[in-house]
């Protein structure tokens, strides 16, 4: 073999060795579990997210802050439809009639706060929540409990004896006055018929009952005051035709309502946060059977003019 041929073969062998080594290096790089750029690393991280495994890999924590966890719990006593739960007042979940459990699937990461609330009560039932608040700590939450029980039918309502200032902070904050008032019957849970569109709402569209938030009247429920039966609500918890008897005695009471059950956002004393003359509040007139009167029968008054009564509704 001549010298030139030998040199060519040597160079060819060196070239082959280089190619093999480069390919081996690429293969090693691709399969390096500790290299964030490698395919193996990425595949393992995806698997860890799916299985919610927050343990470190190669001594480092890459994913514990992005693993999504589920907020769930048990449901007891629900034999009606219409229950809706909210998570952090953002995510809504409908819970079917007869359900034993509920799940907000893969929604919050570790360190996030959670707050589960009843956004809409089921027809004829009152549901309450236990262990509804907490912080996610690297695992699913399954300790929330929803307990439902039948409510009144017919249900009572009463006009408070006292008048109350228009600035408790929100519509639902008026509720505390119902149990403290001299006209409270002594038993039962009562809520004030006052809306602000944020913490309590009867309807977004006229007489439709859509977008309700913690509304005080239940669907298809009969209501009464001390003089007798007033009327029965429709399928969305509203009165839309004239009542059988007057709503209450002659009175002024805070409502925040328009005559079609929508929220009068410009006349809620700054969402029931102000008692100054810069804002006005709308009131209902109880001495009537007309819906326009019981919702908004009085011209709105300046919020610093006087305290007004409340209509309290049994739940």
PDB file of C-alpha atoms in Angstrom:
ATOM      1  CA  UNK A   1       0.000   0.000   0.000  1.00  0.00           C
ATOM      2  CA  UNK A   2       1.485   3.325  -1.003  1.00  0.00           C
ATOM      3  CA  UNK A   3       1.902   6.234   1.374  1.00  0.00           C
ATOM      4  CA  UNK A   4      -0.876   8.366  -0.117  1.00  0.00           C
ATOM      5  CA  UNK A   5      -3.417   5.583   0.203  1.00  0.00           C
ATOM      6  CA  UNK A   6      -2.386   4.954   3.808  1.00  0.00           C
ATOM      7  CA  UNK A   7      -2.810   8.631   4.676  1.00  0.00           C
ATOM      8  CA  UNK A   8      -6.250   8.661   3.081  1.00  0.00           C
ATOM      9  CA  UNK A   9      -7.359   5.657   5.103  1.00  0.00           C
ATOM     10  CA  UNK A  10      -6.048   7.212   8.301  1.00  0.00           C
ATOM     11  CA  UNK A  11      -7.907  10.451   7.630  1.00  0.00           C
ATOM     12  CA  UNK A  12     -11.072   8.522   6.837  1.00  0.00           C
ATOM     13  CA  UNK A  13     -10.858   6.595  10.117  1.00  0.00           C
ATOM     14  CA  UNK A  14     -10.329   9.810  12.069  1.00  0.00           C
ATOM     15  CA  UNK A  15     -13.366  11.332  10.344  1.00  0.00           C
ATOM     16  CA  UNK A  16     -15.511   8.310  11.219  1.00  0.00           C
ATOM     17  CA  UNK A  17     -14.435   8.448  14.845  1.00  0.00           C
ATOM     18  CA  UNK A  18     -15.309  12.134  15.027  1.00  0.00           C
ATOM     19  CA  UNK A  19     -18.749  11.536  13.548  1.00  0.00           C
ATOM     20  CA  UNK A  20     -19.442   8.706  15.987  1.00  0.00           C
ATOM     21  CA  UNK A  21     -18.307  10.793  18.950  1.00  0.00           C
ATOM     22  CA  UNK A  22     -20.435  13.771  17.909  1.00  0.00           C
ATOM     23  CA  UNK A  23     -23.508  11.577  17.540  1.00  0.00           C
ATOM     24  CA  UNK A  24     -22.795   9.994  20.916  1.00  0.00           C
ATOM     25  CA  UNK A  25     -22.516  13.451  22.475  1.00  0.00           C
ATOM     26  CA  UNK A  26     -25.791  14.527  20.924  1.00  0.00           C
ATOM     27  CA  UNK A  27     -27.440  11.385  22.198  1.00  0.00           C
ATOM     28  CA  UNK A  28     -25.988  11.973  25.658  1.00  0.00           C
ATOM     29  CA  UNK A  29     -27.144  15.591  25.625  1.00  0.00           C
ATOM     30  CA  UNK A  30     -30.669  14.594  24.579  1.00  0.00           C
ATOM     31  CA  UNK A  31     -30.924  12.038  27.376  1.00  0.00           C
ATOM     32  CA  UNK A  32     -29.340  14.124  30.132  1.00  0.00           C
ATOM     33  CA  UNK A  33     -32.034  14.146  32.834  1.00  0.00           C
ATOM     34  CA  UNK A  34     -30.443  17.098  34.626  1.00  0.00           C
ATOM     35  CA  UNK A  35     -30.129  19.303  31.542  1.00  0.00           C
ATOM     36  CA  UNK A  36     -33.183  21.619  31.265  1.00  0.00           C
ATOM     37  CA  UNK A  37     -32.650  21.674  27.489  1.00  0.00           C
ATOM     38  CA  UNK A  38     -32.752  17.910  27.084  1.00  0.00           C
ATOM     39  CA  UNK A  39     -35.775  15.966  25.897  1.00  0.00           C
ATOM     40  CA  UNK A  40     -35.585  13.624  28.875  1.00  0.00           C
ATOM     41  CA  UNK A  41     -35.691  16.518  31.322  1.00  0.00           C
ATOM     42  CA  UNK A  42     -38.744  18.013  29.620  1.00  0.00           C
ATOM     43  CA  UNK A  43     -40.558  14.681  29.457  1.00  0.00           C
ATOM     44  CA  UNK A  44     -39.968  14.023  33.147  1.00  0.00           C
ATOM     45  CA  UNK A  45     -41.142  17.507  34.114  1.00  0.00           C
ATOM     46  CA  UNK A  46     -44.365  17.107  32.132  1.00  0.00           C
ATOM     47  CA  UNK A  47     -44.970  13.762  33.812  1.00  0.00           C
ATOM     48  CA  UNK A  48     -44.324  15.299  37.241  1.00  0.00           C
ATOM     49  CA  UNK A  49     -46.851  18.059  36.541  1.00  0.00           C
ATOM     50  CA  UNK A  50     -49.470  15.522  35.435  1.00  0.00           C
ATOM     51  CA  UNK A  51     -48.902  13.372  38.526  1.00  0.00           C
ATOM     52  CA  UNK A  52     -48.566  16.478  40.761  1.00  0.00           C
ATOM     53  CA  UNK A  53     -45.127  15.389  41.961  1.00  0.00           C
ATOM     54  CA  UNK A  54     -43.453  18.507  43.336  1.00  0.00           C
ATOM     55  CA  UNK A  55     -40.251  16.781  44.498  1.00  0.00           C
ATOM     56  CA  UNK A  56     -36.942  18.290  43.260  1.00  0.00           C
ATOM     57  CA  UNK A  57     -35.124  16.847  40.270  1.00  0.00           C
ATOM     58  CA  UNK A  58     -31.324  16.808  40.268  1.00  0.00           C
ATOM     59  CA  UNK A  59     -31.449  18.822  43.495  1.00  0.00           C
ATOM     60  CA  UNK A  60     -33.543  21.655  42.069  1.00  0.00           C
ATOM     61  CA  UNK A  61     -37.229  22.597  42.250  1.00  0.00           C
ATOM     62  CA  UNK A  62     -38.446  23.553  38.801  1.00  0.00           C
ATOM     63  CA  UNK A  63     -42.236  23.078  38.896  1.00  0.00           C
ATOM     64  CA  UNK A  64     -43.758  23.238  42.389  1.00  0.00           C
ATOM     65  CA  UNK A  65     -45.103  26.740  41.730  1.00  0.00           C
ATOM     66  CA  UNK A  66     -46.891  25.792  38.504  1.00  0.00           C
ATOM     67  CA  UNK A  67     -48.564  22.488  39.392  1.00  0.00           C
ATOM     68  CA  UNK A  68     -52.369  23.048  39.347  1.00  0.00           C
ATOM     69  CA  UNK A  69     -54.327  21.560  42.239  1.00  0.00           C
ATOM     70  CA  UNK A  70     -57.999  20.641  42.581  1.00  0.00           C
ATOM     71  CA  UNK A  71     -60.385  22.115  45.158  1.00  0.00           C
ATOM     72  CA  UNK A  72     -63.091  19.600  46.022  1.00  0.00           C
ATOM     73  CA  UNK A  73     -65.327  18.345  48.780  1.00  0.00           C
ATOM     74  CA  UNK A  74     -68.444  16.509  49.838  1.00  0.00           C
ATOM     75  CA  UNK A  75     -72.109  17.410  49.359  1.00  0.00           C
ATOM     76  CA  UNK A  76     -74.856  16.155  51.672  1.00  0.00           C
ATOM     77  CA  UNK A  77     -78.625  16.553  51.613  1.00  0.00           C
ATOM     78  CA  UNK A  78     -78.900  17.933  48.076  1.00  0.00           C
ATOM     79  CA  UNK A  79     -82.126  16.686  46.494  1.00  0.00           C
ATOM     80  CA  UNK A  80     -82.932  19.765  44.434  1.00  0.00           C
ATOM     81  CA  UNK A  81     -81.531  21.601  41.430  1.00  0.00           C
ATOM     82  CA  UNK A  82     -79.987  25.026  41.084  1.00  0.00           C
ATOM     83  CA  UNK A  83     -77.012  24.855  43.456  1.00  0.00           C
ATOM     84  CA  UNK A  84     -74.022  26.829  42.212  1.00  0.00           C
ATOM     85  CA  UNK A  85     -70.709  27.173  44.005  1.00  0.00           C
ATOM     86  CA  UNK A  86     -68.088  29.829  43.406  1.00  0.00           C
ATOM     87  CA  UNK A  87     -64.327  29.651  43.866  1.00  0.00           C
ATOM     88  CA  UNK A  88     -62.713  32.947  44.848  1.00  0.00           C
ATOM     89  CA  UNK A  89     -65.825  34.683  43.444  1.00  0.00           C
ATOM     90  CA  UNK A  90     -64.469  34.025  39.938  1.00  0.00           C
ATOM     91  CA  UNK A  91     -65.149  30.431  38.893  1.00  0.00           C
ATOM     92  CA  UNK A  92     -68.733  29.131  38.987  1.00  0.00           C
ATOM     93  CA  UNK A  93     -69.617  25.455  39.292  1.00  0.00           C
ATOM     94  CA  UNK A  94     -73.112  23.984  38.902  1.00  0.00           C
ATOM     95  CA  UNK A  95     -73.766  21.043  41.232  1.00  0.00           C
ATOM     96  CA  UNK A  96     -76.316  18.539  39.981  1.00  0.00           C
ATOM     97  CA  UNK A  97     -79.313  17.299  41.955  1.00  0.00           C
ATOM     98  CA  UNK A  98     -78.277  14.329  44.107  1.00  0.00           C
ATOM     99  CA  UNK A  99     -74.536  15.002  43.877  1.00  0.00           C
ATOM    100  CA  UNK A 100     -72.342  13.702  46.679  1.00  0.00           C
ATOM    101  CA  UNK A 101     -69.168  15.523  45.667  1.00  0.00           C
ATOM    102  CA  UNK A 102     -67.979  18.570  43.737  1.00  0.00           C
ATOM    103  CA  UNK A 103     -64.698  19.386  42.001  1.00  0.00           C
ATOM    104  CA  UNK A 104     -62.996  22.570  40.847  1.00  0.00           C
ATOM    105  CA  UNK A 105     -60.461  20.680  38.741  1.00  0.00           C
ATOM    106  CA  UNK A 106     -56.794  21.760  38.540  1.00  0.00           C
ATOM    107  CA  UNK A 107     -57.379  25.447  39.154  1.00  0.00           C
ATOM    108  CA  UNK A 108     -54.935  26.777  41.776  1.00  0.00           C
ATOM    109  CA  UNK A 109     -51.201  26.489  42.400  1.00  0.00           C
ATOM    110  CA  UNK A 110     -49.482  25.970  45.729  1.00  0.00           C
ATOM    111  CA  UNK A 111     -49.547  29.055  47.931  1.00  0.00           C
ATOM    112  CA  UNK A 112     -52.826  30.315  46.451  1.00  0.00           C
ATOM    113  CA  UNK A 113     -55.753  31.181  48.701  1.00  0.00           C
ATOM    114  CA  UNK A 114     -59.099  29.520  48.052  1.00  0.00           C
ATOM    115  CA  UNK A 115     -62.590  30.512  49.111  1.00  0.00           C
ATOM    116  CA  UNK A 116     -65.613  28.359  48.242  1.00  0.00           C
ATOM    117  CA  UNK A 117     -69.024  30.015  48.553  1.00  0.00           C
ATOM    118  CA  UNK A 118     -72.643  29.310  47.629  1.00  0.00           C
ATOM    119  CA  UNK A 119     -73.374  31.491  44.603  1.00  0.00           C
ATOM    120  CA  UNK A 120     -76.942  30.267  44.148  1.00  0.00           C
ATOM    121  CA  UNK A 121     -79.137  28.260  46.503  1.00  0.00           C
ATOM    122  CA  UNK A 122     -81.083  25.261  45.161  1.00  0.00           C
ATOM    123  CA  UNK A 123     -84.865  25.486  45.021  1.00  0.00           C
ATOM    124  CA  UNK A 124     -86.396  24.841  48.433  1.00  0.00           C
ATOM    125  CA  UNK A 125     -83.077  24.255  50.164  1.00  0.00           C
ATOM    126  CA  UNK A 126     -80.473  26.229  52.048  1.00  0.00           C
ATOM    127  CA  UNK A 127     -76.867  25.065  51.674  1.00  0.00           C
ATOM    128  CA  UNK A 128     -73.992  26.073  53.921  1.00  0.00           C
ATOM    129  CA  UNK A 129     -70.249  25.502  53.608  1.00  0.00           C
ATOM    130  CA  UNK A 130     -67.675  24.291  56.119  1.00  0.00           C
ATOM    131  CA  UNK A 131     -63.893  24.473  55.668  1.00  0.00           C
ATOM    132  CA  UNK A 132     -64.414  26.652  52.616  1.00  0.00           C
ATOM    133  CA  UNK A 133     -61.339  28.838  53.093  1.00  0.00           C
ATOM    134  CA  UNK A 134     -57.648  28.063  53.161  1.00  0.00           C
ATOM    135  CA  UNK A 135     -54.339  27.996  51.309  1.00  0.00           C
ATOM    136  CA  UNK A 136     -53.214  25.340  48.825  1.00  0.00           C
ATOM    137  CA  UNK A 137     -50.102  23.546  50.097  1.00  0.00           C
ATOM    138  CA  UNK A 138     -48.589  21.287  47.422  1.00  0.00           C
ATOM    139  CA  UNK A 139     -51.604  18.977  47.281  1.00  0.00           C
ATOM    140  CA  UNK A 140     -55.241  18.794  46.219  1.00  0.00           C
ATOM    141  CA  UNK A 141     -57.781  20.158  48.701  1.00  0.00           C
ATOM    142  CA  UNK A 142     -60.674  17.784  49.441  1.00  0.00           C
ATOM    143  CA  UNK A 143     -61.845  18.907  52.876  1.00  0.00           C
ATOM    144  CA  UNK A 144     -64.592  21.368  51.880  1.00  0.00           C
ATOM    145  CA  UNK A 145     -68.102  20.335  52.976  1.00  0.00           C
ATOM    146  CA  UNK A 146     -71.433  21.500  51.556  1.00  0.00           C
ATOM    147  CA  UNK A 147     -74.490  20.696  53.662  1.00  0.00           C
ATOM    148  CA  UNK A 148     -78.026  21.301  52.359  1.00  0.00           C
ATOM    149  CA  UNK A 149     -81.338  21.218  54.204  1.00  0.00           C
ATOM    150  CA  UNK A 150     -84.950  22.116  53.341  1.00  0.00           C
ATOM    151  CA  UNK A 151     -86.012  25.667  54.076  1.00  0.00           C
ATOM    152  CA  UNK A 152     -89.336  27.248  54.907  1.00  0.00           C
ATOM    153  CA  UNK A 153     -92.439  27.054  52.706  1.00  0.00           C
ATOM    154  CA  UNK A 154     -94.280  29.280  53.162  1.00  0.00           C
ATOM    155  CA  UNK A 155     -91.547  31.638  54.281  1.00  0.00           C
ATOM    156  CA  UNK A 156     -91.974  34.764  56.352  1.00  0.00           C
ATOM    157  CA  UNK A 157     -90.879  38.295  55.702  1.00  0.00           C
ATOM    158  CA  UNK A 158     -91.063  41.292  57.976  1.00  0.00           C
ATOM    159  CA  UNK A 159     -90.482  45.022  57.952  1.00  0.00           C
ATOM    160  CA  UNK A 160     -87.863  46.027  60.493  1.00  0.00           C
ATOM    161  CA  UNK A 161     -88.923  48.131  63.432  1.00  0.00           C
ATOM    162  CA  UNK A 162     -85.865  50.369  63.169  1.00  0.00           C
ATOM    163  CA  UNK A 163     -84.361  52.338  60.334  1.00  0.00           C
ATOM    164  CA  UNK A 164     -80.757  51.665  59.358  1.00  0.00           C
ATOM    165  CA  UNK A 165     -78.020  53.819  57.812  1.00  0.00           C
ATOM    166  CA  UNK A 166     -77.216  53.228  54.143  1.00  0.00           C
ATOM    167  CA  UNK A 167     -73.521  52.466  54.562  1.00  0.00           C
ATOM    168  CA  UNK A 168     -72.947  48.994  56.059  1.00  0.00           C
ATOM    169  CA  UNK A 169     -70.381  48.380  53.290  1.00  0.00           C
ATOM    170  CA  UNK A 170     -72.396  46.175  50.932  1.00  0.00           C
ATOM    171  CA  UNK A 171     -75.916  44.923  50.302  1.00  0.00           C
ATOM    172  CA  UNK A 172     -75.437  41.645  52.144  1.00  0.00           C
ATOM    173  CA  UNK A 173     -74.072  43.473  55.185  1.00  0.00           C
ATOM    174  CA  UNK A 174     -77.619  44.690  55.864  1.00  0.00           C
ATOM    175  CA  UNK A 175     -78.499  41.088  56.802  1.00  0.00           C
ATOM    176  CA  UNK A 176     -77.084  41.410  60.313  1.00  0.00           C
ATOM    177  CA  UNK A 177     -79.737  44.011  61.098  1.00  0.00           C
ATOM    178  CA  UNK A 178     -82.526  41.499  60.468  1.00  0.00           C
ATOM    179  CA  UNK A 179     -81.593  39.220  63.376  1.00  0.00           C
ATOM    180  CA  UNK A 180     -80.870  42.186  65.659  1.00  0.00           C
ATOM    181  CA  UNK A 181     -84.118  44.038  64.967  1.00  0.00           C
ATOM    182  CA  UNK A 182     -86.995  44.189  67.451  1.00  0.00           C
ATOM    183  CA  UNK A 183     -89.346  42.654  64.850  1.00  0.00           C
ATOM    184  CA  UNK A 184     -87.193  39.558  64.345  1.00  0.00           C
ATOM    185  CA  UNK A 185     -89.493  36.581  65.126  1.00  0.00           C
ATOM    186  CA  UNK A 186     -86.877  34.796  67.216  1.00  0.00           C
ATOM    187  CA  UNK A 187     -86.080  31.895  64.892  1.00  0.00           C
ATOM    188  CA  UNK A 188     -84.974  31.479  61.294  1.00  0.00           C
ATOM    189  CA  UNK A 189     -82.342  32.980  59.024  1.00  0.00           C
ATOM    190  CA  UNK A 190     -83.386  36.243  57.377  1.00  0.00           C
ATOM    191  CA  UNK A 191     -81.721  38.310  54.681  1.00  0.00           C
ATOM    192  CA  UNK A 192     -82.410  41.895  53.644  1.00  0.00           C
ATOM    193  CA  UNK A 193     -84.111  42.599  50.310  1.00  0.00           C
ATOM    194  CA  UNK A 194     -81.346  44.973  49.236  1.00  0.00           C
ATOM    195  CA  UNK A 195     -79.126  44.667  46.153  1.00  0.00           C
ATOM    196  CA  UNK A 196     -75.922  46.250  44.927  1.00  0.00           C
ATOM    197  CA  UNK A 197     -75.144  44.084  41.896  1.00  0.00           C
ATOM    198  CA  UNK A 198     -71.944  42.864  43.546  1.00  0.00           C
ATOM    199  CA  UNK A 199     -72.736  40.969  46.740  1.00  0.00           C
ATOM    200  CA  UNK A 200     -76.446  40.554  45.988  1.00  0.00           C
ATOM    201  CA  UNK A 201     -78.350  40.681  42.727  1.00  0.00           C
ATOM    202  CA  UNK A 202     -81.891  39.747  41.700  1.00  0.00           C
ATOM    203  CA  UNK A 203     -81.654  40.041  37.918  1.00  0.00           C
ATOM    204  CA  UNK A 204     -79.358  41.380  35.216  1.00  0.00           C
ATOM    205  CA  UNK A 205     -82.088  41.565  32.581  1.00  0.00           C
ATOM    206  CA  UNK A 206     -85.581  42.869  33.228  1.00  0.00           C
ATOM    207  CA  UNK A 207     -87.657  40.315  35.186  1.00  0.00           C
ATOM    208  CA  UNK A 208     -85.412  37.478  33.956  1.00  0.00           C
ATOM    209  CA  UNK A 209     -83.743  36.349  37.181  1.00  0.00           C
ATOM    210  CA  UNK A 210     -80.433  35.922  35.356  1.00  0.00           C
ATOM    211  CA  UNK A 211     -77.103  36.578  37.045  1.00  0.00           C
ATOM    212  CA  UNK A 212     -78.507  36.225  40.543  1.00  0.00           C
ATOM    213  CA  UNK A 213     -76.101  36.582  43.444  1.00  0.00           C
ATOM    214  CA  UNK A 214     -77.198  35.509  46.927  1.00  0.00           C
ATOM    215  CA  UNK A 215     -80.780  36.494  46.083  1.00  0.00           C
ATOM    216  CA  UNK A 216     -83.234  36.451  48.982  1.00  0.00           C
ATOM    217  CA  UNK A 217     -86.321  34.916  47.336  1.00  0.00           C
ATOM    218  CA  UNK A 218     -86.305  31.238  46.333  1.00  0.00           C
ATOM    219  CA  UNK A 219     -87.950  29.912  43.144  1.00  0.00           C
ATOM    220  CA  UNK A 220     -91.548  28.702  43.368  1.00  0.00           C
ATOM    221  CA  UNK A 221     -91.799  29.612  47.046  1.00  0.00           C
ATOM    222  CA  UNK A 222     -94.786  31.067  48.885  1.00  0.00           C
ATOM    223  CA  UNK A 223     -94.185  34.071  51.142  1.00  0.00           C
ATOM    224  CA  UNK A 224     -96.287  35.643  53.838  1.00  0.00           C
ATOM    225  CA  UNK A 225     -96.273  38.562  56.224  1.00  0.00           C
ATOM    226  CA  UNK A 226     -98.239  38.883  59.468  1.00  0.00           C
ATOM    227  CA  UNK A 227    -101.463  39.692  57.612  1.00  0.00           C
ATOM    228  CA  UNK A 228    -101.376  36.587  55.414  1.00  0.00           C
ATOM    229  CA  UNK A 229    -100.004  35.078  52.193  1.00  0.00           C
ATOM    230  CA  UNK A 230     -98.432  37.640  49.878  1.00  0.00           C
ATOM    231  CA  UNK A 231     -97.751  35.556  46.757  1.00  0.00           C
ATOM    232  CA  UNK A 232     -95.640  32.749  45.296  1.00  0.00           C
ATOM    233  CA  UNK A 233     -92.480  33.508  43.361  1.00  0.00           C
ATOM    234  CA  UNK A 234     -91.948  32.296  39.815  1.00  0.00           C
ATOM    235  CA  UNK A 235     -89.310  29.810  38.650  1.00  0.00           C
ATOM    236  CA  UNK A 236     -86.502  32.364  39.080  1.00  0.00           C
ATOM    237  CA  UNK A 237     -87.487  33.649  42.510  1.00  0.00           C
ATOM    238  CA  UNK A 238     -89.251  36.861  41.471  1.00  0.00           C
ATOM    239  CA  UNK A 239     -92.725  38.348  41.817  1.00  0.00           C
ATOM    240  CA  UNK A 240     -93.798  39.591  38.388  1.00  0.00           C
ATOM    241  CA  UNK A 241     -97.556  40.059  38.844  1.00  0.00           C
ATOM    242  CA  UNK A 242     -99.550  41.926  41.487  1.00  0.00           C
ATOM    243  CA  UNK A 243     -99.430  40.447  44.986  1.00  0.00           C
ATOM    244  CA  UNK A 244    -102.424  38.973  46.795  1.00  0.00           C
ATOM    245  CA  UNK A 245    -102.125  41.420  49.691  1.00  0.00           C
ATOM    246  CA  UNK A 246     -99.889  44.383  50.411  1.00  0.00           C
ATOM    247  CA  UNK A 247     -96.198  43.733  50.906  1.00  0.00           C
ATOM    248  CA  UNK A 248     -96.057  45.412  54.309  1.00  0.00           C
ATOM    249  CA  UNK A 249     -97.481  48.358  56.194  1.00  0.00           C
ATOM    250  CA  UNK A 250     -96.886  51.863  54.861  1.00  0.00           C
ATOM    251  CA  UNK A 251     -93.130  52.279  54.872  1.00  0.00           C
ATOM    252  CA  UNK A 252     -89.878  53.285  53.223  1.00  0.00           C
ATOM    253  CA  UNK A 253     -87.158  50.667  53.050  1.00  0.00           C
ATOM    254  CA  UNK A 254     -83.820  50.464  51.239  1.00  0.00           C
ATOM    255  CA  UNK A 255     -83.816  48.236  48.133  1.00  0.00           C
ATOM    256  CA  UNK A 256     -81.384  49.424  45.423  1.00  0.00           C
ATOM    257  CA  UNK A 257     -83.845  47.951  42.909  1.00  0.00           C
ATOM    258  CA  UNK A 258     -85.455  49.078  39.709  1.00  0.00           C
ATOM    259  CA  UNK A 259     -89.104  48.191  39.141  1.00  0.00           C
ATOM    260  CA  UNK A 260     -88.067  45.213  36.961  1.00  0.00           C
ATOM    261  CA  UNK A 261     -85.818  43.674  39.660  1.00  0.00           C
ATOM    262  CA  UNK A 262     -82.568  44.855  38.075  1.00  0.00           C
ATOM    263  CA  UNK A 263     -80.082  46.775  40.222  1.00  0.00           C
ATOM    264  CA  UNK A 264     -80.340  50.565  40.194  1.00  0.00           C
ATOM    265  CA  UNK A 265     -76.577  51.053  40.322  1.00  0.00           C
ATOM    266  CA  UNK A 266     -76.769  54.855  40.411  1.00  0.00           C
ATOM    267  CA  UNK A 267     -79.003  54.857  43.496  1.00  0.00           C
ATOM    268  CA  UNK A 268     -77.360  52.502  45.981  1.00  0.00           C
ATOM    269  CA  UNK A 269     -75.567  55.085  48.140  1.00  0.00           C
ATOM    270  CA  UNK A 270     -72.270  54.207  46.431  1.00  0.00           C
ATOM    271  CA  UNK A 271     -72.926  50.457  46.702  1.00  0.00           C
ATOM    272  CA  UNK A 272     -74.143  51.013  50.277  1.00  0.00           C
ATOM    273  CA  UNK A 273     -70.831  52.489  51.386  1.00  0.00           C
ATOM    274  CA  UNK A 274     -71.799  56.131  51.833  1.00  0.00           C
ATOM    275  CA  UNK A 275     -74.102  58.141  54.076  1.00  0.00           C
ATOM    276  CA  UNK A 276     -73.279  61.487  52.487  1.00  0.00           C
ATOM    277  CA  UNK A 277     -75.431  63.773  50.395  1.00  0.00           C
ATOM    278  CA  UNK A 278     -73.236  63.112  47.371  1.00  0.00           C
ATOM    279  CA  UNK A 279     -75.134  59.883  46.704  1.00  0.00           C
ATOM    280  CA  UNK A 280     -78.758  58.758  46.633  1.00  0.00           C
ATOM    281  CA  UNK A 281     -80.521  55.526  47.536  1.00  0.00           C
ATOM    282  CA  UNK A 282     -83.688  54.009  46.105  1.00  0.00           C
ATOM    283  CA  UNK A 283     -86.463  52.718  48.387  1.00  0.00           C
ATOM    284  CA  UNK A 284     -89.538  50.543  48.139  1.00  0.00           C
ATOM    285  CA  UNK A 285     -93.089  51.252  49.298  1.00  0.00           C
ATOM    286  CA  UNK A 286     -94.611  48.329  51.163  1.00  0.00           C
ATOM    287  CA  UNK A 287     -98.223  49.503  51.374  1.00  0.00           C
ATOM    288  CA  UNK A 288     -98.987  48.203  47.878  1.00  0.00           C
ATOM    289  CA  UNK A 289     -99.504  45.074  45.820  1.00  0.00           C
ATOM    290  CA  UNK A 290     -97.733  46.488  42.748  1.00  0.00           C
ATOM    291  CA  UNK A 291     -94.224  45.283  41.898  1.00  0.00           C
ATOM    292  CA  UNK A 292     -93.139  48.764  40.827  1.00  0.00           C
ATOM    293  CA  UNK A 293     -94.023  50.047  44.305  1.00  0.00           C
ATOM    294  CA  UNK A 294     -92.486  47.318  46.445  1.00  0.00           C
ATOM    295  CA  UNK A 295     -89.197  47.502  44.524  1.00  0.00           C
ATOM    296  CA  UNK A 296     -88.755  51.230  43.911  1.00  0.00           C
ATOM    297  CA  UNK A 297     -91.914  53.074  44.883  1.00  0.00           C
ATOM    298  CA  UNK A 298     -90.185  56.077  46.407  1.00  0.00           C
ATOM    299  CA  UNK A 299     -88.068  58.691  44.688  1.00  0.00           C
ATOM    300  CA  UNK A 300     -84.403  58.164  45.677  1.00  0.00           C
ATOM    301  CA  UNK A 301     -83.325  60.221  48.683  1.00  0.00           C
ATOM    302  CA  UNK A 302     -79.892  61.655  49.476  1.00  0.00           C
ATOM    303  CA  UNK A 303     -78.024  59.138  51.586  1.00  0.00           C
ATOM    304  CA  UNK A 304     -77.527  61.597  54.442  1.00  0.00           C
ATOM    305  CA  UNK A 305     -81.222  62.418  54.772  1.00  0.00           C
ATOM    306  CA  UNK A 306     -82.392  59.650  57.113  1.00  0.00           C
ATOM    307  CA  UNK A 307     -82.090  56.002  58.018  1.00  0.00           C
ATOM    308  CA  UNK A 308     -84.589  53.646  56.385  1.00  0.00           C
ATOM    309  CA  UNK A 309     -86.192  50.347  57.281  1.00  0.00           C
ATOM    310  CA  UNK A 310     -85.500  46.972  55.667  1.00  0.00           C
ATOM    311  CA  UNK A 311     -87.592  44.097  54.342  1.00  0.00           C
ATOM    312  CA  UNK A 312     -86.154  40.905  55.837  1.00  0.00           C
ATOM    313  CA  UNK A 313     -86.885  37.603  54.084  1.00  0.00           C
ATOM    314  CA  UNK A 314     -86.703  34.148  55.655  1.00  0.00           C
ATOM    315  CA  UNK A 315     -84.305  31.710  53.999  1.00  0.00           C
TER     316      UNK A 315
END
